[in-house]
Coordinates of C-alpha atoms and ligand atoms in Angstrom, one line a residue:
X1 CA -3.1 -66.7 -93.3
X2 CA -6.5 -66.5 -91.5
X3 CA -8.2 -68.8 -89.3
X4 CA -11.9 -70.1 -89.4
X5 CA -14.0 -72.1 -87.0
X6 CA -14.7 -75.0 -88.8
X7 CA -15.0 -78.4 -88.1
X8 CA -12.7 -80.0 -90.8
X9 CA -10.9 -78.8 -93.6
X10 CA -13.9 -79.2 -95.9
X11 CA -16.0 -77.4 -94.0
X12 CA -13.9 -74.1 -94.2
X13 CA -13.9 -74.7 -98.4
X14 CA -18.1 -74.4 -97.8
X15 CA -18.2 -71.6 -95.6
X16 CA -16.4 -69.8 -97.8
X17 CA -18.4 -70.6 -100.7
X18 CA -21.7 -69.8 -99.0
X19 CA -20.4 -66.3 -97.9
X20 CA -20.6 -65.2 -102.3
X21 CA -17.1 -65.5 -102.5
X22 CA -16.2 -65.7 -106.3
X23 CA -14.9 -69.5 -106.7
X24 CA -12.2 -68.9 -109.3
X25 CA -10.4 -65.8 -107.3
X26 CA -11.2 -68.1 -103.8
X27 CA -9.1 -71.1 -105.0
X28 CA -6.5 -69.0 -107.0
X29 CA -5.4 -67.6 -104.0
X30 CA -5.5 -70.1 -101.4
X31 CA -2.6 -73.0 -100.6
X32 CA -3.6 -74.9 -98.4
X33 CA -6.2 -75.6 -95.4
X34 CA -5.0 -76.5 -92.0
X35 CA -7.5 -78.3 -89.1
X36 CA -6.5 -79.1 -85.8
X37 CA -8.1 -80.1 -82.5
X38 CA -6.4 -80.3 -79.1
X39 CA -6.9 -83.9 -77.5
X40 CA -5.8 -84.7 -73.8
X41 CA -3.5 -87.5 -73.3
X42 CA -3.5 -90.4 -70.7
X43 CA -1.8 -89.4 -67.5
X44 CA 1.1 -91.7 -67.8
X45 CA 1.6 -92.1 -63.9
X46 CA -2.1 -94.1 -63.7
X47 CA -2.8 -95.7 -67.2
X48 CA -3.7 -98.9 -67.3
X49 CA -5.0 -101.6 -70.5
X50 CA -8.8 -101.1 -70.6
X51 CA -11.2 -103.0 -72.4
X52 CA -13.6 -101.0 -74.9
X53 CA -17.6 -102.1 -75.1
X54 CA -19.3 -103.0 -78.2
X55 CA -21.5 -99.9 -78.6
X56 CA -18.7 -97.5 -78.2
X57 CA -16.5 -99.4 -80.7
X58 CA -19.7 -99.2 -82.9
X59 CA -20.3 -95.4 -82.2
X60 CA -16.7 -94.3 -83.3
X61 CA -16.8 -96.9 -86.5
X62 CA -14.2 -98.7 -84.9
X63 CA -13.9 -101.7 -87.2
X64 CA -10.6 -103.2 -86.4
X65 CA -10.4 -103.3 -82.4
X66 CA -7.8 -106.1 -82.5
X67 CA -4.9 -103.5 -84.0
X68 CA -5.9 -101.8 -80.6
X69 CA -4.1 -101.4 -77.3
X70 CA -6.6 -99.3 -75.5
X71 CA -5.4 -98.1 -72.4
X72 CA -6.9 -95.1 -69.8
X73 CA -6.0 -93.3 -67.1
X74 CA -7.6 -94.9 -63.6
X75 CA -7.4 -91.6 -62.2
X76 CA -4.9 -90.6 -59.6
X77 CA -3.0 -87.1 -57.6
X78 CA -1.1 -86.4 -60.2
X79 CA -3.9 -86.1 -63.3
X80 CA -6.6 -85.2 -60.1
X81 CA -8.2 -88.1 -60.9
X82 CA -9.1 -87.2 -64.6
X83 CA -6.9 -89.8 -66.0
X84 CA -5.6 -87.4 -68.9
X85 CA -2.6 -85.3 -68.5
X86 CA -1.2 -83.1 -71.0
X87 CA -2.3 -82.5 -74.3
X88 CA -0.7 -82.4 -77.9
X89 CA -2.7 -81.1 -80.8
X90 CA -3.7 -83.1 -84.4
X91 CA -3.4 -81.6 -87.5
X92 CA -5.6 -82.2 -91.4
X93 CA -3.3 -80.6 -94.5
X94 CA -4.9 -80.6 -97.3
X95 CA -3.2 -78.9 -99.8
X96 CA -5.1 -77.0 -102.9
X97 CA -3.6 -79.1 -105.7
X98 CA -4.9 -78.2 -109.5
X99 CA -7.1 -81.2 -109.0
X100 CA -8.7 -79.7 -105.9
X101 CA -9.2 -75.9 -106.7
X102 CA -10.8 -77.3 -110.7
X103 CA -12.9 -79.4 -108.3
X104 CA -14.0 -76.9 -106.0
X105 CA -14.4 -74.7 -108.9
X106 CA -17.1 -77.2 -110.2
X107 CA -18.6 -77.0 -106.8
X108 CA -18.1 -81.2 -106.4
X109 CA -19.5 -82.8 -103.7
X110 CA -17.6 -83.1 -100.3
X111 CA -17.6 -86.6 -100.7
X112 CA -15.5 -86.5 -104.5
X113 CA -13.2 -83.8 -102.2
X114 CA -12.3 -86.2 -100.0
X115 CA -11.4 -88.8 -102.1
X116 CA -9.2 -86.5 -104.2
X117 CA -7.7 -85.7 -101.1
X118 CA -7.5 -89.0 -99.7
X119 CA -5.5 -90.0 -103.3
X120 CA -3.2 -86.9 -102.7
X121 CA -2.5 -88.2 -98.8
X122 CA -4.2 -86.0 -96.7
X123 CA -4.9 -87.9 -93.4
X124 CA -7.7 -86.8 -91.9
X125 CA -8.0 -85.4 -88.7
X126 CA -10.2 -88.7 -87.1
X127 CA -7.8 -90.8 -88.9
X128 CA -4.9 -89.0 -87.1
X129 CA -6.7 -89.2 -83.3
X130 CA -7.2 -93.0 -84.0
X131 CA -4.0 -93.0 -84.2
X132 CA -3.3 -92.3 -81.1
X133 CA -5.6 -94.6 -79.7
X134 CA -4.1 -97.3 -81.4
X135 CA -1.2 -96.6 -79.3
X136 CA -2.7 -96.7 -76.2
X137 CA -2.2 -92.7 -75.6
X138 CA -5.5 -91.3 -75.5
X139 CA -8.7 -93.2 -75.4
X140 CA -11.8 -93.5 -77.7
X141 CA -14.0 -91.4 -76.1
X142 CA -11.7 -88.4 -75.9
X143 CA -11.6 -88.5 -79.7
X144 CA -14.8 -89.0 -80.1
X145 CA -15.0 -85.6 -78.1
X146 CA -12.7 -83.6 -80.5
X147 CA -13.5 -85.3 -84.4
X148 CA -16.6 -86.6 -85.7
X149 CA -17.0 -89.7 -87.5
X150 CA -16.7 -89.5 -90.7
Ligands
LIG201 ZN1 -3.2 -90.0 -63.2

């Protein structure tokens, strides 16, 4: 078990790759590749139902607002006016199936990567911290702090 900065699971896969690191011995010996980001939550003593504008919907590729419930913190003593309180972290698995490492082997694009992955399940880390938008726990903007679009 090591741990690289990285900013997805992908990203360590390259790193590695660009270091000279033979390809074959790499994927023979790795499992699996964990990411995960630590996103602060809505105080729950001042959240409210907010509404979110256009551009920032547009900015975090937000194409389905209406399965929404977007809710922030006002600010209050409890959160010292931040609105967030607590924080849980978010986690991308992707696991180094045979499909994967013969992929990664054959130095395929990022893009074919993901779509393996995506086919084998892996939820990616965005799709996870949208999530918890959707539920009205953190807000956009927070996530667009911690995950990239994709
Ligand atoms: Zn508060």
């Amino acid at each position: 078990m090591t741990s690289v900065h990285a900013n997805n699971t992908f990203d360590v896969i390259g790193r590695f790759m660009h270091m000279g690191v033979d390809p074959y011995s790499f994927v023979s010996s790795l499992t699996g590749v964990v990411a995960q980001r630590l996103l602060w939550l809505n105080c729950p003593h001042c959240v409210r139902d907010v509404t979110v504008d256009a551009d920032l919907l547009a900015e975090a590729d937000v194409r389905d607002p209406e399965r929404y419930r977007f809710r922030a913190g006002a600010g209050c003593t409890q959160c010292r006016g931040t609105g967030y309180k607590g924080r849980r972290a978010v986690a991308e698995v992707l696991r180094l199936t045979d499909e994967i490492r013969e992929m990664i082997i054959a130095r395929a694009s990022i893009r074919i990567l993901k779509e393996q992955a995506r086919k084998q399940g892996t939820r990616f880390l965005r799709d996870v911290a949208l999530e918890l938008v959707r539920d009205g726990q953190t807000t956009l903007q927070e996530v667009n702090r911690v995950t990239f679009v994709a």
